[in-house]
Amino acid sequence: MSTSRAHTDPTETRNASAPKASDNLDSAIAAAEASLPPERSIRAWWSQSMALAGRQLRVLVRDVPTLTQSLLFPVLSMIMFKVVLGDAIGKATGQDSAYGTVPLVILVGAMFGSVASATRLNNERRTGLLSRLYVLPINRGADLTSRIASDLVRILVTTLLLLAAGHLIGFRFTQGVGPAIGLIGVALAYGAAFGIMTLALAVNASPGAPIVPYLGLFSSLLMFFNSGFSPLSAYPEWLQPIVANQPMTPAIDLMRALAVGGPIAENLIKIVIWTGLLLAVFIYPALRGYRLAATAR
């Protein structure tokens, strides 16, 4: 009697024992998901905010017209103010007009850059990008935080550029390194507060709303009625209290004092109050409006 033995192909044995490619992919995905921080954690918020801030900065750099306007327009404005109004302001105040013009233009650059960021946010809402970001498994506050962070980077770069350009028209730091850093800090605080306000307006306005004209008009009013554009004594008496206490004037006066010397406490208190007030008033509307804008159909 003959005994039959089943013939086993060695290739089939190897294929059966080797792991499938799909299994490897599933394992890699599972491992990657396990390594991700929880969506609501501080770690997730921070890392995802920084990643999205990088995206915002790349979008800004690739938008050549907006980038040129954000950097070149403030420099040209500063030179224009110096040439046209420099002598008049210098005679009225007894001080080089550069110490008012440079802080003024730094704050104006921060404001108009924030208007451009708010307009981009409103457009991204209209195109549905906010909705696509909102359904991703990322921290809910990361995208809004990234926009503020990218704005702060833009303000820092613009401030340094304008300080370098201001050196050419006579602006100098005479109080040391600490006050110089403080001057930059004032610009960042003012820009952050104004940026929160513009973002809150952008997410609560209807898609395609004319944000630029309204915010541009508001920014222009602040720009032309402050102590950097003209001495406070040059304004009508009834207007002087308004000019003295609008947010740009104490910021300009504080930046001037940090650069060349002068009283600091009163203007610092005003800046802290204005910054805290704008943040307190607009942070919740910004967060709520962003959620509504991202989930709207």
Backbone as CSV, one residue per row, in Angstrom:
resi,resn,N_x,N_y,N_z,CA_x,CA_y,CA_z,C_x,C_y,C_z
1,MET,0.861,-1.172,0.000,0.000,0.000,0.000,0.894,1.216,0.000
2,SER,0.547,2.180,-0.922,1.390,3.388,-1.037,0.812,4.504,-0.193
3,THR,1.715,5.236,0.374,1.292,6.379,1.211,1.554,7.659,0.450
4,SER,0.498,8.535,0.308,0.661,9.819,-0.421,0.901,10.935,0.588
5,ARG,1.844,11.829,0.263,2.150,12.981,1.109,1.797,14.260,0.367
6,ALA,1.146,15.204,1.061,0.777,16.484,0.430,2.030,17.296,0.193
7,HIS,2.100,17.826,-1.012,3.263,18.646,-1.382,2.991,20.104,-1.005
8,THR,3.873,20.719,-0.211,3.719,22.112,0.228,4.720,22.983,-0.504
9,ASP,4.194,24.039,-1.147,5.059,24.976,-1.875,5.776,25.881,-0.873
10,PRO,7.120,25.950,-0.912,7.849,26.817,0.031,7.448,28.282,-0.102
11,THR,7.129,28.724,-1.310,6.751,30.129,-1.517,5.470,30.458,-0.774
12,GLU,4.497,29.529,-0.843,3.242,29.749,-0.142,3.452,29.797,1.363
13,THR,4.395,28.946,1.856,4.688,28.956,3.298,5.251,30.298,3.733
14,ARG,6.172,30.863,2.931,6.774,32.160,3.266,5.729,33.267,3.221
15,ASN,4.856,33.228,2.209,3.826,34.266,2.096,2.844,34.218,3.257
16,ALA,2.549,32.996,3.700,1.612,32.857,4.812,2.191,33.387,6.112
17,SER,3.519,33.165,6.278,4.141,33.595,7.534,4.528,35.062,7.529
18,ALA,4.700,35.690,6.340,5.122,37.091,6.268,3.946,37.997,6.596
19,PRO,4.184,39.113,7.312,3.095,40.039,7.633,2.622,40.763,6.381
20,LYS,1.316,40.988,6.294,0.767,41.696,5.158,1.099,43.190,5.234
21,ALA,1.181,43.835,4.046,1.484,45.274,4.000,0.395,46.080,4.676
22,SER,-0.860,45.620,4.507,-1.974,46.343,5.130,-1.902,46.266,6.653
23,ASP,-1.422,45.124,7.164,-1.268,45.001,8.616,-0.213,45.967,9.124
24,ASN,0.893,46.086,8.377,1.939,47.029,8.771,1.425,48.465,8.767
25,LEU,0.631,48.794,7.740,0.085,50.148,7.654,-0.874,50.423,8.807
26,ASP,-1.723,49.456,9.101,-2.654,49.636,10.217,-1.913,49.797,11.535
27,SER,-0.836,49.034,11.696,-0.051,49.154,12.930,0.609,50.515,13.032
28,ALA,1.124,51.004,11.899,1.778,52.318,11.905,0.775,53.425,12.223
29,ILE,-0.421,53.320,11.641,-1.451,54.327,11.912,-1.873,54.280,13.377
30,ALA,-2.037,53.067,13.894,-2.427,52.928,15.302,-1.360,53.500,16.228
31,ALA,-0.088,53.235,15.883,1.002,53.764,16.716,1.054,55.281,16.650
32,ALA,0.823,55.826,15.445,0.839,57.284,15.301,-0.308,57.918,16.082
33,GLU,-1.489,57.315,16.009,-2.628,57.849,16.744,-2.404,57.761,18.248
34,ALA,-1.757,56.682,18.676,-1.494,56.526,20.109,-0.504,57.566,20.614
35,SER,0.417,58.009,19.728,1.420,58.983,20.144,0.895,60.407,20.149
36,LEU,-0.260,60.649,19.509,-0.829,61.987,19.474,-1.366,62.368,20.848
37,PRO,-1.175,63.630,21.254,-1.733,64.062,22.539,-3.240,64.183,22.438
38,PRO,-3.948,64.097,23.549,-5.409,64.267,23.519,-5.793,65.618,22.926
39,GLU,-6.898,65.613,22.199,-7.296,66.799,21.438,-7.452,68.037,22.318
40,ARG,-7.934,67.863,23.540,-8.196,68.998,24.421,-7.029,69.338,25.338
41,SER,-5.905,68.678,25.167,-4.766,68.902,26.058,-3.997,70.171,25.687
42,ILE,-3.242,70.673,26.656,-2.399,71.842,26.416,-1.322,71.522,25.380
43,ARG,-0.799,70.307,25.437,0.238,69.911,24.484,-0.289,69.938,23.047
44,ALA,-1.497,69.422,22.850,-2.095,69.439,21.514,-2.345,70.870,21.054
45,TRP,-2.892,71.690,21.952,-3.155,73.089,21.607,-1.878,73.800,21.183
46,TRP,-0.801,73.610,21.932,0.451,74.308,21.645,1.078,73.826,20.336
47,SER,1.243,72.513,20.202,1.918,71.987,19.004,1.118,72.268,17.740
48,GLN,-0.186,72.135,17.804,-1.008,72.370,16.624,-1.117,73.866,16.311
49,SER,-1.097,74.697,17.339,-1.097,76.144,17.105,0.172,76.567,16.382
50,MET,1.313,76.020,16.793,2.570,76.379,16.140,2.606,75.887,14.692
51,ALA,2.083,74.678,14.453,2.042,74.156,13.083,1.154,75.024,12.190
52,LEU,-0.005,75.400,12.696,-0.914,76.229,11.916,-0.391,77.664,11.780
53,ALA,0.351,78.139,12.787,0.974,79.461,12.658,1.994,79.460,11.524
54,GLY,2.726,78.356,11.385,3.643,78.237,10.251,2.901,78.314,8.933
55,ARG,1.714,77.700,8.885,0.898,77.787,7.665,0.504,79.231,7.387
56,GLN,0.067,79.947,8.416,-0.325,81.341,8.230,0.830,82.196,7.708
57,LEU,2.015,81.958,8.242,3.175,82.735,7.799,3.544,82.404,6.359
58,ARG,3.411,81.136,5.977,3.692,80.774,4.582,2.683,81.418,3.632
59,VAL,1.422,81.456,4.058,0.403,82.124,3.240,0.734,83.599,3.082
60,LEU,1.171,84.236,4.162,1.521,85.659,4.108,2.711,85.904,3.194
61,VAL,3.743,85.078,3.321,4.948,85.265,2.505,4.654,85.072,1.023
62,ARG,3.767,84.142,0.706,3.435,83.878,-0.700,2.493,84.926,-1.288
63,ASP,1.829,85.673,-0.419,0.957,86.748,-0.896,1.797,88.014,-1.053
64,VAL,2.476,88.115,-2.171,3.465,89.175,-2.369,2.855,90.576,-2.265
65,PRO,1.706,90.868,-2.887,1.148,92.232,-2.748,0.872,92.619,-1.298
66,THR,0.248,91.699,-0.527,-0.052,92.011,0.876,1.220,92.145,1.695
67,LEU,2.193,91.263,1.435,3.459,91.335,2.162,4.184,92.642,1.863
68,THR,4.205,93.026,0.607,4.864,94.281,0.226,4.179,95.471,0.883
69,GLN,2.842,95.448,0.885,2.104,96.537,1.510,2.352,96.586,3.013
70,SER,2.439,95.412,3.652,2.641,95.358,5.099,4.019,95.884,5.502
71,LEU,5.013,95.693,4.636,6.378,96.093,4.974,6.759,97.432,4.362
72,LEU,6.394,97.639,3.095,6.851,98.829,2.383,6.021,100.054,2.712
73,PHE,4.697,99.878,2.825,3.830,101.023,3.083,4.177,101.735,4.395
74,PRO,4.400,101.023,5.514,4.783,101.741,6.741,6.091,102.509,6.609
75,VAL,7.063,101.940,5.919,8.343,102.643,5.747,8.151,103.929,4.951
76,LEU,7.403,103.841,3.851,7.147,105.026,3.034,6.329,106.057,3.811
77,SER,5.377,105.598,4.624,4.578,106.524,5.430,5.455,107.255,6.439
78,MET,6.379,106.538,7.043,7.268,107.146,8.017,8.135,108.225,7.371
79,ILE,8.668,107.933,6.209,9.492,108.918,5.500,8.646,110.121,5.097
80,MET,7.402,109.867,4.651,6.519,110.966,4.247,6.203,111.876,5.429
81,PHE,5.856,111.283,6.580,5.565,112.090,7.764,6.779,112.922,8.174
82,LYS,7.940,112.334,8.078,9.161,113.041,8.464,9.428,114.216,7.534
83,VAL,9.267,113.994,6.242,9.557,115.040,5.256,8.512,116.154,5.306
84,VAL,7.233,115.775,5.390,6.159,116.764,5.293,5.920,117.483,6.618
85,LEU,5.935,116.741,7.738,5.539,117.304,9.021,6.686,117.426,10.022
86,GLY,7.866,116.978,9.626,8.961,116.920,10.582,9.304,118.260,11.198
87,ASP,9.466,119.269,10.396,9.853,120.585,10.913,8.756,121.190,11.783
88,ALA,7.504,121.062,11.350,6.391,121.648,12.111,6.268,121.000,13.487
89,ILE,6.358,119.674,13.528,6.254,118.974,14.807,7.462,119.282,15.679
90,GLY,8.638,119.330,15.069,9.847,119.629,15.827,9.792,120.998,16.478
91,LYS,9.283,122.014,15.760,9.186,123.360,16.322,8.134,123.428,17.422
92,ALA,7.057,122.661,17.263,5.970,122.708,18.251,6.334,121.986,19.539
93,THR,7.110,120.906,19.433,7.420,120.095,20.613,8.831,120.311,21.131
94,GLY,9.703,120.889,20.318,11.091,121.048,20.712,11.862,119.749,20.712
95,GLN,11.339,118.734,20.036,11.965,117.419,19.986,11.912,116.899,18.558
96,ASP,12.904,116.109,18.200,12.929,115.514,16.867,11.630,114.758,16.609
97,SER,10.991,115.052,15.489,9.701,114.420,15.181,9.818,112.923,14.996
98,ALA,11.018,112.405,14.786,11.183,110.959,14.600,10.709,110.178,15.818
99,TYR,10.782,110.791,17.019,10.387,110.075,18.230,8.868,109.943,18.371
100,GLY,8.122,110.678,17.569,6.690,110.461,17.493,6.305,109.698,16.253
101,THR,7.020,109.968,15.160,6.674,109.356,13.876,6.936,107.855,13.870
102,VAL,8.082,107.432,14.391,8.428,106.005,14.360,7.447,105.175,15.186
103,PRO,7.157,105.531,16.453,6.137,104.757,17.186,4.774,104.784,16.499
104,LEU,4.396,105.946,15.947,3.116,106.045,15.258,3.029,105.049,14.113
105,VAL,4.047,105.012,13.272,4.007,104.148,12.097,4.105,102.676,12.498
106,ILE,4.825,102.356,13.563,4.865,100.974,14.050,3.465,100.496,14.420
107,LEU,2.716,101.329,15.132,1.362,100.952,15.536,0.420,100.904,14.331
108,VAL,0.596,101.836,13.400,-0.236,101.826,12.189,0.022,100.556,11.384
109,GLY,1.306,100.163,11.271,1.625,98.923,10.565,0.997,97.716,11.228
110,ALA,0.981,97.694,12.565,0.346,96.588,13.288,-1.143,96.548,13.006
111,MET,-1.779,97.714,12.985,-3.228,97.757,12.775,-3.618,97.324,11.367
112,PHE,-2.968,97.887,10.362,-3.365,97.576,8.993,-2.994,96.136,8.625
113,GLY,-1.941,95.591,9.219,-1.638,94.181,9.018,-2.707,93.289,9.618
114,SER,-3.238,93.680,10.773,-4.317,92.915,11.397,-5.599,92.974,10.569
115,VAL,-5.834,94.111,9.927,-7.000,94.217,9.042,-6.870,93.229,7.885
116,ALA,-5.659,93.119,7.320,-5.439,92.152,6.234,-5.648,90.722,6.721
117,SER,-5.198,90.411,7.937,-5.389,89.067,8.497,-6.866,88.765,8.718
118,ALA,-7.608,89.765,9.195,-9.039,89.575,9.408,-9.768,89.346,8.088
119,THR,-9.353,90.064,7.061,-9.968,89.880,5.743,-9.691,88.486,5.208
120,ARG,-8.476,87.993,5.402,-8.137,86.635,4.953,-8.959,85.596,5.712
121,LEU,-9.160,85.809,7.002,-9.980,84.884,7.790,-11.413,84.861,7.273
122,ASN,-11.970,86.020,6.978,-13.325,86.083,6.468,-13.443,85.386,5.114
123,ASN,-12.428,85.528,4.268,-12.434,84.853,2.970,-12.316,83.340,3.129
124,GLU,-11.497,82.888,4.079,-11.362,81.450,4.309,-12.651,80.858,4.869
125,ARG,-13.382,81.650,5.595,-14.698,81.195,6.037,-15.621,81.026,4.830
126,ARG,-15.574,81.980,3.901,-16.452,81.933,2.727,-16.134,80.732,1.837
127,THR,-14.844,80.385,1.728,-14.455,79.266,0.863,-14.633,77.907,1.525
128,GLY,-14.960,77.883,2.814,-15.188,76.616,3.501,-13.961,76.040,4.183
129,LEU,-12.838,76.782,4.166,-11.625,76.252,4.789,-11.789,76.115,6.299
130,LEU,-12.459,77.056,6.930,-12.667,76.957,8.377,-13.444,75.702,8.729
131,SER,-14.441,75.362,7.930,-15.233,74.155,8.197,-14.376,72.905,8.068
132,ARG,-13.485,72.880,7.077,-12.625,71.705,6.900,-11.639,71.579,8.053
133,LEU,-11.120,72.713,8.527,-10.214,72.668,9.674,-10.946,72.233,10.939
134,TYR,-12.196,72.638,11.057,-12.938,72.370,12.288,-13.255,70.898,12.467
135,VAL,-13.426,70.155,11.363,-13.763,68.730,11.485,-12.524,67.859,11.677
136,LEU,-11.331,68.435,11.550,-10.114,67.663,11.793,-9.956,67.406,13.294
137,PRO,-9.259,66.324,13.658,-9.073,66.016,15.086,-7.965,66.868,15.714
138,ILE,-8.197,68.178,15.747,-7.229,69.090,16.344,-7.923,69.918,17.405
139,ASN,-7.122,70.542,18.249,-7.655,71.370,19.311,-8.498,72.505,18.724
140,ARG,-9.656,72.754,19.306,-10.595,73.722,18.753,-10.052,75.156,18.761
141,GLY,-9.150,75.464,19.670,-8.623,76.827,19.718,-7.329,77.015,18.956
142,ALA,-6.807,75.955,18.351,-5.477,76.022,17.748,-5.422,76.977,16.564
143,ASP,-6.434,76.930,15.690,-6.371,77.769,14.487,-6.466,79.245,14.837
144,LEU,-7.365,79.607,15.751,-7.483,81.006,16.143,-6.201,81.484,16.830
145,THR,-5.639,80.643,17.693,-4.383,81.006,18.346,-3.261,81.169,17.334
146,SER,-3.242,80.317,16.319,-2.185,80.395,15.304,-2.232,81.718,14.550
147,ARG,-3.423,82.242,14.347,-3.557,83.512,13.632,-3.010,84.660,14.477
148,ILE,-3.267,84.608,15.782,-2.721,85.635,16.669,-1.200,85.521,16.732
149,ALA,-0.687,84.282,16.826,0.762,84.074,16.893,1.451,84.557,15.624
150,SER,0.872,84.253,14.470,1.478,84.698,13.215,1.437,86.217,13.093
151,ASP,0.376,86.827,13.618,0.298,88.289,13.628,1.398,88.889,14.496
152,LEU,1.673,88.257,15.643,2.733,88.755,16.520,4.101,88.645,15.844
153,VAL,4.326,87.570,15.109,5.584,87.437,14.370,5.685,88.535,13.314
154,ARG,4.589,88.777,12.607,4.582,89.839,11.589,4.860,91.198,12.230
155,ILE,4.214,91.482,13.367,4.423,92.767,14.045,5.864,92.906,14.504
156,LEU,6.451,91.823,15.016,7.841,91.863,15.467,8.776,92.181,14.308
157,VAL,8.598,91.493,13.188,9.464,91.733,12.026,9.280,93.156,11.508
158,THR,8.031,93.605,11.412,7.770,94.961,10.923,8.346,96.006,11.867
159,THR,8.228,95.771,13.178,8.764,96.715,14.158,10.282,96.836,14.038
160,LEU,10.950,95.722,13.923,12.408,95.757,13.781,12.821,96.463,12.495
161,LEU,12.082,96.210,11.417,12.382,96.874,10.150,12.177,98.384,10.263
162,LEU,11.097,98.795,10.905,10.814,100.228,11.034,11.785,100.912,11.987
163,LEU,12.231,100.203,13.016,13.242,100.782,13.900,14.552,100.987,13.159
164,ALA,14.896,100.044,12.286,16.103,100.197,11.477,15.959,101.374,10.515
165,ALA,14.787,101.480,9.880,14.556,102.612,8.979,14.488,103.921,9.762
166,GLY,13.903,103.875,10.974,13.820,105.067,11.795,15.189,105.592,12.201
167,HIS,16.150,104.691,12.326,17.514,105.120,12.657,18.059,106.068,11.594
168,LEU,17.622,105.876,10.362,18.102,106.711,9.254,17.525,108.125,9.305
169,ILE,16.377,108.296,9.983,15.783,109.634,10.055,15.960,110.261,11.436
170,GLY,16.822,109.669,12.264,17.176,110.300,13.526,16.669,109.640,14.788
171,PHE,15.942,108.517,14.679,15.437,107.836,15.868,16.569,107.094,16.555
172,ARG,16.716,107.294,17.871,17.784,106.650,18.635,17.239,106.135,19.964
173,PHE,17.844,105.047,20.457,17.580,104.564,21.807,18.640,105.147,22.728
174,THR,18.204,105.932,23.699,19.147,106.561,24.622,19.030,106.022,26.047
175,GLN,18.111,105.085,26.278,17.831,104.611,27.635,18.332,103.194,27.909
176,GLY,18.994,102.579,26.947,19.534,101.248,27.179,18.720,100.143,26.523
177,VAL,19.199,98.917,26.755,18.603,97.755,26.091,17.224,97.427,26.667
178,GLY,17.073,97.494,27.986,15.801,97.147,28.616,14.636,97.967,28.080
179,PRO,14.727,99.301,28.095,13.645,100.102,27.523,13.418,99.836,26.038
180,ALA,14.475,99.514,25.310,14.306,99.186,23.885,13.451,97.936,23.712
181,ILE,13.716,96.921,24.546,12.890,95.708,24.509,11.463,96.034,24.947
182,GLY,11.344,96.922,25.939,10.013,97.332,26.384,9.225,98.017,25.284
183,LEU,9.894,98.814,24.465,9.222,99.473,23.339,8.634,98.438,22.382
184,ILE,9.413,97.410,22.084,8.915,96.350,21.206,7.751,95.624,21.875
185,GLY,7.837,95.428,23.201,6.752,94.784,23.925,5.457,95.579,23.856
186,VAL,5.550,96.914,23.907,4.362,97.754,23.782,3.712,97.548,22.418
187,ALA,4.527,97.509,21.367,3.999,97.287,20.014,3.302,95.933,19.914
188,LEU,3.885,94.902,20.511,3.287,93.564,20.458,1.974,93.515,21.252
189,ALA,1.954,94.138,22.427,0.728,94.142,23.235,-0.394,94.885,22.516
190,TYR,-0.064,96.035,21.960,-1.069,96.811,21.222,-1.561,96.018,20.009
191,GLY,-0.626,95.398,19.282,-1.006,94.627,18.102,-1.853,93.423,18.449
192,ALA,-1.548,92.750,19.569,-2.327,91.586,19.981,-3.757,91.988,20.326
193,ALA,-3.915,93.083,21.070,-5.250,93.537,21.452,-6.059,93.960,20.225
194,PHE,-5.431,94.714,19.340,-6.136,95.144,18.124,-6.436,93.943,17.233
195,GLY,-5.500,92.980,17.172,-5.715,91.797,16.353,-6.881,90.956,16.838
196,ILE,-7.034,90.796,18.158,-8.171,90.059,18.707,-9.477,90.735,18.304
197,MET,-9.484,92.058,18.354,-10.693,92.787,17.987,-11.052,92.556,16.517
198,THR,-10.071,92.645,15.630,-10.351,92.469,14.203,-10.768,91.030,13.889
199,LEU,-10.151,90.047,14.553,-10.542,88.657,14.328,-11.975,88.405,14.810
200,ALA,-12.336,88.997,15.945,-13.705,88.841,16.445,-14.703,89.431,15.456
201,LEU,-14.383,90.578,14.891,-15.267,91.185,13.904,-15.329,90.345,12.633
202,ALA,-14.205,89.757,12.237,-14.151,88.976,10.999,-15.006,87.724,11.084
203,VAL,-14.964,87.017,12.204,-15.723,85.763,12.303,-17.196,86.003,12.601
204,ASN,-17.533,87.192,13.091,-18.930,87.484,13.366,-19.615,88.239,12.230
205,ALA,-18.834,88.721,11.273,-19.409,89.365,10.099,-19.821,88.309,9.092
206,SER,-20.743,88.659,8.233,-21.181,87.715,7.208,-20.063,87.491,6.194
207,PRO,-20.020,86.314,5.555,-18.972,86.050,4.566,-18.988,87.086,3.447
208,GLY,-17.797,87.599,3.137,-17.694,88.602,2.081,-18.081,90.001,2.516
209,ALA,-18.276,90.214,3.830,-18.653,91.542,4.321,-17.521,92.534,4.078
210,PRO,-17.855,93.819,3.860,-16.816,94.836,3.590,-16.057,95.214,4.862
211,ILE,-15.206,94.319,5.320,-14.460,94.561,6.555,-13.424,95.664,6.379
212,VAL,-12.729,95.626,5.246,-11.619,96.559,5.030,-12.060,98.018,5.124
213,PRO,-13.145,98.449,4.447,-13.519,99.865,4.549,-13.809,100.322,5.971
214,TYR,-14.545,99.504,6.733,-14.919,99.917,8.083,-13.715,99.935,9.028
215,LEU,-12.942,98.856,9.011,-11.764,98.818,9.876,-10.718,99.816,9.413
216,GLY,-10.612,100.013,8.095,-9.671,101.009,7.578,-10.033,102.412,8.022
217,LEU,-11.329,102.721,8.024,-11.772,104.036,8.488,-11.485,104.217,9.969
218,PHE,-11.774,103.185,10.751,-11.505,103.259,12.194,-10.013,103.437,12.465
219,SER,-9.174,102.683,11.753,-7.724,102.787,11.928,-7.217,104.160,11.504
220,SER,-7.799,104.704,10.440,-7.370,106.030,9.968,-7.718,107.111,10.976
221,LEU,-8.884,107.001,11.618,-9.251,107.975,12.646,-8.260,107.929,13.805
222,LEU,-7.908,106.718,14.224,-6.907,106.595,15.290,-5.562,107.154,14.842
223,MET,-5.214,106.937,13.577,-3.905,107.346,13.071,-3.758,108.864,13.026
224,PHE,-4.835,109.575,12.686,-4.721,111.020,12.503,-5.055,111.819,13.753
225,PHE,-5.556,111.185,14.792,-5.899,111.902,16.014,-5.150,111.280,17.185
226,ASN,-3.848,111.550,17.242,-3.004,111.063,18.339,-1.819,111.984,18.500
227,SER,-1.036,111.742,19.526,0.087,112.634,19.826,1.310,112.389,18.965
228,GLY,1.290,111.351,18.159,2.418,111.125,17.258,2.271,111.893,15.975
229,PHE,1.044,112.032,15.525,0.784,112.759,14.291,0.913,114.269,14.493
230,SER,0.475,114.730,15.656,0.534,116.161,15.971,0.555,116.314,17.485
231,PRO,1.204,117.359,18.010,1.214,117.553,19.466,-0.206,117.697,20.011
232,LEU,-0.398,117.253,21.228,-1.734,117.287,21.838,-2.261,118.713,21.914
233,SER,-1.391,119.676,22.155,-1.816,121.075,22.281,-2.327,121.647,20.960
234,ALA,-2.025,121.006,19.841,-2.455,121.512,18.542,-3.914,121.185,18.244
235,TYR,-4.517,120.272,19.011,-5.912,119.905,18.788,-6.830,120.875,19.531
236,PRO,-8.069,121.025,19.079,-9.026,121.856,19.826,-9.191,121.345,21.247
237,GLU,-9.482,122.250,22.159,-9.559,121.889,23.571,-10.602,120.798,23.829
238,TRP,-11.737,120.877,23.135,-12.780,119.887,23.365,-12.368,118.495,22.890
239,LEU,-11.387,118.449,21.954,-10.955,117.173,21.402,-9.760,116.585,22.152
240,GLN,-9.059,117.420,22.895,-7.834,116.970,23.543,-8.049,115.797,24.505
241,PRO,-9.083,115.782,25.346,-9.266,114.603,26.229,-9.477,113.309,25.455
242,ILE,-10.171,113.381,24.313,-10.388,112.182,23.500,-9.079,111.709,22.905
243,VAL,-8.325,112.655,22.351,-7.040,112.305,21.738,-6.079,111.758,22.780
244,ALA,-6.069,112.360,23.959,-5.126,111.957,25.005,-5.398,110.556,25.531
245,ASN,-6.652,110.109,25.440,-7.011,108.832,26.058,-7.403,107.752,25.072
246,GLN,-7.344,108.032,23.784,-7.543,106.954,22.815,-6.306,106.052,22.844
247,PRO,-6.431,104.766,22.490,-5.349,103.809,22.770,-4.003,104.109,22.113
248,MET,-3.990,104.782,20.964,-2.718,105.015,20.305,-1.857,106.046,21.028
249,THR,-2.490,107.075,21.605,-1.714,108.161,22.215,-0.858,107.691,23.388
250,PRO,-1.400,106.981,24.391,-0.513,106.513,25.468,0.537,105.528,24.981
251,ALA,0.211,104.732,23.959,1.205,103.803,23.420,2.360,104.567,22.778
252,ILE,2.045,105.599,22.001,3.086,106.409,21.358,3.918,107.137,22.408
253,ASP,3.241,107.749,23.380,3.965,108.491,24.420,4.853,107.561,25.246
254,LEU,4.370,106.347,25.515,5.169,105.388,26.274,6.377,104.929,25.456
255,MET,6.184,104.672,24.179,7.295,104.252,23.324,8.317,105.380,23.176
256,ARG,7.843,106.611,23.107,8.751,107.756,23.042,9.576,107.865,24.322
257,ALA,8.903,107.703,25.471,9.611,107.791,26.748,10.630,106.663,26.897
258,LEU,10.305,105.467,26.423,11.242,104.345,26.506,12.450,104.563,25.607
259,ALA,12.267,105.336,24.540,13.387,105.581,23.629,14.275,106.737,24.084
260,VAL,13.662,107.842,24.495,14.446,109.051,24.756,14.342,109.538,26.197
261,GLY,13.488,108.899,27.006,13.332,109.308,28.391,12.051,110.089,28.619
262,GLY,11.528,110.019,29.830,10.301,110.726,30.174,9.437,109.898,31.102
263,PRO,8.321,110.464,31.551,7.429,109.732,32.470,6.841,108.501,31.806
264,ILE,6.719,107.427,32.584,6.280,106.140,32.031,5.003,105.636,32.694
265,ALA,4.876,105.838,34.015,3.836,105.154,34.791,2.426,105.397,34.261
266,GLU,2.054,106.655,34.021,0.676,106.961,33.624,0.321,106.313,32.291
267,ASN,1.201,106.442,31.322,0.915,105.858,30.005,0.946,104.329,30.048
268,LEU,1.809,103.767,30.886,1.847,102.315,31.031,0.531,101.805,31.606
269,ILE,-0.005,102.510,32.598,-1.289,102.119,33.185,-2.397,102.172,32.133
270,LYS,-2.395,103.228,31.327,-3.417,103.349,30.274,-3.318,102.208,29.264
271,ILE,-2.090,101.846,28.893,-1.905,100.755,27.929,-2.379,99.431,28.517
272,VAL,-2.062,99.194,29.777,-2.504,97.959,30.429,-4.028,97.907,30.471
273,ILE,-4.658,99.033,30.788,-6.124,99.082,30.846,-6.726,98.835,29.464
274,TRP,-6.204,99.519,28.444,-6.739,99.353,27.097,-6.545,97.921,26.591
275,THR,-5.360,97.373,26.815,-5.078,96.015,26.353,-5.978,95.009,27.060
276,GLY,-6.063,95.123,28.384,-6.919,94.215,29.136,-8.379,94.354,28.755
277,LEU,-8.831,95.587,28.503,-10.228,95.818,28.137,-10.560,95.189,26.787
278,LEU,-9.697,95.399,25.784,-9.948,94.835,24.457,-9.923,93.309,24.493
279,LEU,-8.969,92.748,25.229,-8.913,91.291,25.331,-10.138,90.738,26.037
280,ALA,-10.547,91.390,27.127,-11.699,90.909,27.887,-12.987,90.999,27.074
281,VAL,-13.105,92.053,26.278,-14.342,92.272,25.523,-14.431,91.365,24.302
282,PHE,-13.299,91.102,23.639,-13.357,90.462,22.324,-12.903,89.001,22.288
283,ILE,-12.292,88.473,23.339,-11.845,87.078,23.286,-13.037,86.125,23.166
284,TYR,-14.042,86.300,24.012,-15.193,85.388,23.935,-15.938,85.509,22.605
285,PRO,-16.248,86.727,22.114,-16.874,86.816,20.792,-16.026,86.203,19.684
286,ALA,-14.698,86.295,19.801,-13.836,85.689,18.786,-13.957,84.168,18.813
287,LEU,-13.907,83.569,20.009,-14.007,82.112,20.128,-15.393,81.614,19.709
288,ARG,-16.427,82.287,20.187,-17.790,81.870,19.845,-18.066,82.078,18.353
289,GLY,-17.645,83.225,17.826,-17.868,83.502,16.413,-17.112,82.543,15.522
290,TYR,-15.899,82.153,15.938,-15.134,81.191,15.143,-15.854,79.843,15.078
291,ARG,-16.380,79.405,16.224,-17.090,78.122,16.232,-18.343,78.191,15.350
292,LEU,-19.089,79.267,15.443,-20.282,79.402,14.618,-19.935,79.505,13.137
293,ALA,-18.857,80.256,12.841,-18.457,80.397,11.439,-17.972,79.080,10.855
294,ALA,-17.291,78.260,11.666,-16.746,76.997,11.168,-17.831,75.940,11.008
295,THR,-18.899,76.035,11.787,-19.948,75.002,11.729,-21.159,75.444,10.915
296,ALA,-21.133,76.688,10.405,-22.260,77.161,9.597,-22.322,76.436,8.275
297,ARG,-23.507,76.202,7.802,-23.725,75.514,6.526,-24.256,76.480,5.473
